[in-house]
Short mmCIF file of C-alpha atoms in Angstrom, two decimals:
data_model
loop_
_atom_site.label_atom_id
_atom_site.label_comp_id
_atom_site.label_asym_id
_atom_site.label_seq_id
_atom_site.Cartn_x
_atom_site.Cartn_y
_atom_site.Cartn_z
CA MET A 1 101.35 98.93 92.94
CA ALA A 2 97.70 97.88 92.89
CA LYS A 3 98.24 95.20 90.26
CA GLN A 4 101.21 93.73 92.13
CA ALA A 5 99.36 93.80 95.46
CA LEU A 6 96.38 92.09 93.85
CA LYS A 7 98.64 89.36 92.46
CA GLU A 8 100.30 88.81 95.85
CA ILE A 9 97.04 88.59 97.78
CA THR A 10 95.45 86.32 95.19
CA GLY A 11 98.49 84.07 95.50
CA LYS A 12 98.16 83.96 99.29
CA ILE A 13 94.49 83.07 99.00
CA GLU A 14 95.33 80.27 96.57
CA LYS A 15 98.02 78.90 98.89
CA ALA A 16 95.74 79.01 101.95
CA ALA A 17 93.00 77.29 99.96
CA ARG A 18 95.36 74.49 98.90
CA ILE A 19 96.40 73.91 102.51
CA ALA A 20 92.72 73.61 103.47
CA ASP A 21 91.98 71.37 100.47
CA ARG A 22 89.65 74.00 99.05
CA LYS A 23 89.21 75.59 95.63
CA SER A 24 90.40 79.18 95.49
CA SER A 25 87.61 79.85 93.00
CA ASP A 26 85.16 79.39 95.89
CA ILE A 27 86.63 82.41 97.69
CA THR A 28 85.67 85.97 96.76
CA LEU A 29 88.18 88.73 97.40
CA ILE A 30 86.36 91.94 98.32
CA ALA A 31 88.62 94.96 97.79
CA VAL A 32 87.62 97.34 100.58
CA SER A 33 87.59 100.73 98.90
CA LYS A 34 86.13 102.79 101.75
CA THR A 35 87.87 106.19 102.08
CA ARG A 36 89.61 105.56 98.75
CA SER A 37 89.11 107.89 95.81
CA SER A 38 87.98 106.86 92.35
CA ASP A 39 91.56 107.40 91.21
CA ASP A 40 92.71 104.91 93.85
CA ILE A 41 90.11 102.36 92.75
CA ARG A 42 90.56 102.52 88.98
CA PRO A 43 93.95 100.75 88.88
CA LEU A 44 92.39 97.67 90.47
CA LEU A 45 89.49 97.80 88.01
CA GLU A 46 91.99 98.13 85.16
CA ALA A 47 93.83 95.09 86.54
CA GLY A 48 90.64 93.08 86.18
CA HIS A 49 89.29 93.08 89.73
CA ARG A 50 85.54 93.61 89.97
CA VAL A 51 84.43 93.07 93.59
CA PHE A 52 84.60 95.98 96.03
CA GLY A 53 83.33 96.84 99.49
CA GLU A 54 82.15 100.14 100.97
CA ASN A 55 80.96 100.90 104.48
CA ARG A 56 78.99 104.11 103.96
CA VAL A 57 76.04 104.52 101.66
CA GLN A 58 76.70 108.17 100.82
CA GLU A 59 80.38 107.65 100.07
CA ALA A 60 79.55 104.74 97.77
CA ALA A 61 76.85 106.80 96.05
CA ASP A 62 79.38 109.55 95.37
CA LYS A 63 81.89 107.22 93.69
CA TRP A 64 80.35 104.12 92.23
CA PRO A 65 77.65 105.18 89.76
CA ALA A 66 80.33 106.77 87.58
CA LEU A 67 82.72 103.85 88.03
CA LYS A 68 79.99 101.38 87.09
CA VAL A 69 79.41 103.23 83.83
CA ASP A 70 82.96 102.29 82.82
CA TYR A 71 82.93 98.89 84.56
CA PRO A 72 79.30 97.70 84.51
CA ASP A 73 80.22 94.18 85.61
CA SER A 74 81.65 95.38 88.94
CA LYS A 75 79.91 94.21 92.13
CA LEU A 76 79.54 96.34 95.23
CA HIS A 77 79.26 94.95 98.76
CA MET A 78 77.92 96.93 101.73
CA ILE A 79 80.21 95.90 104.58
CA GLY A 80 79.58 98.67 107.13
CA GLN A 81 76.80 99.31 109.61
CA LEU A 82 73.56 100.17 107.84
CA GLN A 83 70.84 102.42 109.21
CA SER A 84 67.28 101.39 108.46
CA ASN A 85 66.54 104.80 106.93
CA LYS A 86 69.27 104.13 104.34
CA ALA A 87 67.71 100.85 103.20
CA ALA A 88 66.24 102.29 100.01
CA GLU A 89 69.56 103.73 98.86
CA ALA A 90 71.44 100.58 99.85
CA VAL A 91 69.11 98.30 97.92
CA ALA A 92 69.41 100.51 94.85
CA LEU A 93 73.20 100.77 94.98
CA PHE A 94 74.66 97.55 96.38
CA ASP A 95 74.77 93.99 95.07
CA TYR A 96 75.36 92.35 98.49
CA ILE A 97 74.77 93.47 102.07
CA HIS A 98 76.99 92.07 104.85
CA SER A 99 75.60 93.90 107.87
CA LEU A 100 72.08 92.64 108.53
CA ASP A 101 72.02 92.55 112.33
CA ARG A 102 68.56 93.40 113.69
CA PRO A 103 64.86 92.91 112.96
CA SER A 104 64.17 96.58 112.17
CA LEU A 105 66.79 96.58 109.41
CA LEU A 106 65.51 93.25 108.16
CA LYS A 107 62.01 94.69 107.75
CA ALA A 108 63.31 97.83 106.03
CA LEU A 109 65.40 95.82 103.57
CA ALA A 110 62.59 93.37 102.80
CA LYS A 111 60.20 96.26 102.14
CA GLU A 112 62.66 97.98 99.79
CA MET A 113 63.58 94.81 97.93
CA ASP A 114 59.88 94.23 97.28
CA ARG A 115 59.36 97.85 96.20
CA GLN A 116 62.40 97.95 93.91
CA ASP A 117 62.02 94.33 92.78
CA ARG A 118 65.66 93.61 93.63
CA ARG A 119 66.75 90.48 95.48
CA ILE A 120 70.09 91.21 97.12
CA PRO A 121 71.89 88.44 99.00
CA CYS A 122 72.49 89.35 102.64
CA PHE A 123 74.87 88.16 105.32
CA VAL A 124 73.78 88.25 108.95
CA GLN A 125 76.44 90.07 110.94
CA VAL A 126 77.31 88.42 114.25
CA ASN A 127 79.01 90.17 117.17
CA ILE A 128 81.31 87.18 117.46
CA GLY A 129 83.45 88.66 120.25
CA GLU A 130 80.47 90.06 122.18
CA GLU A 131 82.00 93.55 122.06
CA PRO A 132 79.64 96.40 123.00
CA GLN A 133 81.28 98.85 120.58
CA LYS A 134 80.75 96.63 117.53
CA GLY A 135 77.71 95.96 115.42
CA GLY A 136 76.21 92.55 114.88
CA CYS A 137 73.53 90.49 116.53
CA GLU A 138 74.24 88.47 119.64
CA ILE A 139 75.41 84.91 119.06
CA ALA A 140 72.32 83.52 120.77
CA ALA A 141 70.07 85.60 118.50
CA VAL A 142 71.44 84.20 115.22
CA PRO A 143 68.89 81.39 114.71
CA GLU A 144 65.90 83.66 115.31
CA LEU A 145 67.18 86.46 113.07
CA VAL A 146 68.03 84.03 110.24
CA GLU A 147 64.56 82.48 110.50
CA GLN A 148 62.88 85.90 110.50
CA ALA A 149 64.88 86.88 107.42
CA ARG A 150 63.90 83.70 105.60
CA GLN A 151 60.24 84.22 106.47
CA ALA A 152 60.50 87.76 105.10
CA GLY A 153 61.74 86.37 101.79
CA LEU A 154 65.33 87.56 102.08
CA ASN A 155 68.16 85.61 100.48
CA ILE A 156 70.49 84.89 103.40
CA ALA A 157 73.86 84.02 101.89
CA GLY A 158 75.68 83.40 105.16
CA LEU A 159 77.17 84.99 108.25
CA MET A 160 79.67 87.82 108.67
CA ALA A 161 81.86 88.76 111.64
CA ILE A 162 84.86 90.81 112.72
CA PRO A 163 86.90 89.16 115.51
CA PRO A 164 88.19 91.27 118.41
CA ASP A 165 91.36 93.24 117.79
CA ASP A 166 94.60 91.92 119.28
CA SER A 167 93.21 88.40 119.63
CA ASN A 168 93.88 85.19 117.76
CA PRO A 169 91.08 85.30 115.17
CA ALA A 170 91.04 81.56 114.46
CA PRO A 171 88.70 80.50 117.29
CA TYR A 172 86.24 83.22 116.26
CA PHE A 173 86.39 82.13 112.62
CA ALA A 174 85.79 78.54 113.68
CA LEU A 175 82.83 79.59 115.83
CA LEU A 176 81.29 81.57 112.98
CA ALA A 177 81.70 78.56 110.69
CA LYS A 178 79.90 76.35 113.22
CA LEU A 179 77.07 78.88 113.59
CA ALA A 180 76.68 78.96 109.81
CA ARG A 181 76.60 75.17 109.55
CA ASP A 182 73.96 75.02 112.27
CA GLN A 183 71.76 77.30 110.16
CA GLY A 184 72.45 75.52 106.89
CA LEU A 185 74.34 78.51 105.50
CA ALA A 186 77.29 78.16 103.14
CA GLY A 187 78.59 81.75 103.10
CA LEU A 188 81.21 83.04 105.53
CA SER A 189 82.27 86.68 105.23
CA MET A 190 85.33 86.82 107.48
CA GLY A 191 88.97 87.78 107.32
CA MET A 192 90.65 91.12 106.59
CA SER A 193 94.13 92.33 105.64
CA GLU A 194 95.87 90.88 108.70
CA ASP A 195 94.10 87.54 108.94
CA PHE A 196 92.49 86.58 105.62
CA GLU A 197 94.76 83.56 105.18
CA SER A 198 93.61 82.11 108.49
CA ALA A 199 90.01 82.85 107.51
CA VAL A 200 90.40 80.99 104.21
CA LYS A 201 91.82 77.95 105.99
CA LEU A 202 88.77 77.96 108.28
CA GLY A 203 86.17 78.22 105.54
CA ALA A 204 85.80 81.87 104.49
CA THR A 205 83.93 82.33 101.23
CA HIS A 206 84.39 86.13 101.22
CA VAL A 207 87.43 87.99 102.56
CA ARG A 208 87.45 91.77 102.96
CA VAL A 209 90.88 93.24 102.20
CA GLY A 210 91.64 96.95 102.09
CA THR A 211 95.02 98.10 103.42
CA ALA A 212 96.94 95.15 101.95
CA LEU A 213 95.60 96.10 98.51
CA PHE A 214 95.57 99.88 98.61
CA GLY A 215 98.28 100.61 101.17
CA PRO A 216 97.89 102.57 104.44
CA ARG A 217 95.12 105.13 104.60
CA PRO A 218 96.34 108.72 104.73
CA THR A 219 96.39 110.25 108.19
CA PRO A 220 93.83 113.08 108.48
CA ALA A 221 95.37 116.51 108.79
CA GLY A 222 95.01 118.46 112.02
#
């Protein structure tokens, strides 16, 4: 199941890249393993995939140290909201952080990267649909936050966003790409199970795919 799903999604990424006259090798598929058990994750690791995303520090800490013993070349991306008081654990555990969205978190991450002597690439998360329930900095605040991050010595890889549900994501992807260009940033973390092909056509360098790889999440009992 996992191996076949991986093959199908990789094929769709390659096709979307060809349409956009891009190299598929420039696009990183992040397998979103949040809420998935180690037993769910291992088949993808066995199939050769090495890039995964988690959205909670504690959940990742429970699963990934053991998995990394067996697969030390795996890379872990923090794709969920990150509290400043979890910065130390996040810097120790993750290889990329996609949810830098405010100055207080920026300062906490910079302090921990200095203390641990780890330089983790970060994406600035943008609230691209200006939705109050979602994380991310305001669109107008992107230049200032990127500049503050650079002054603090952080490696800003690009921008990340999640378009509004039930909307055509393409205009939001295009807007994020423009914001990134304006800041001289090459990385675009955008696109999920339902819209990653559109994201690739509009410049995504990292797509975050969970359900399409692992199948539907089990419904909680009760």
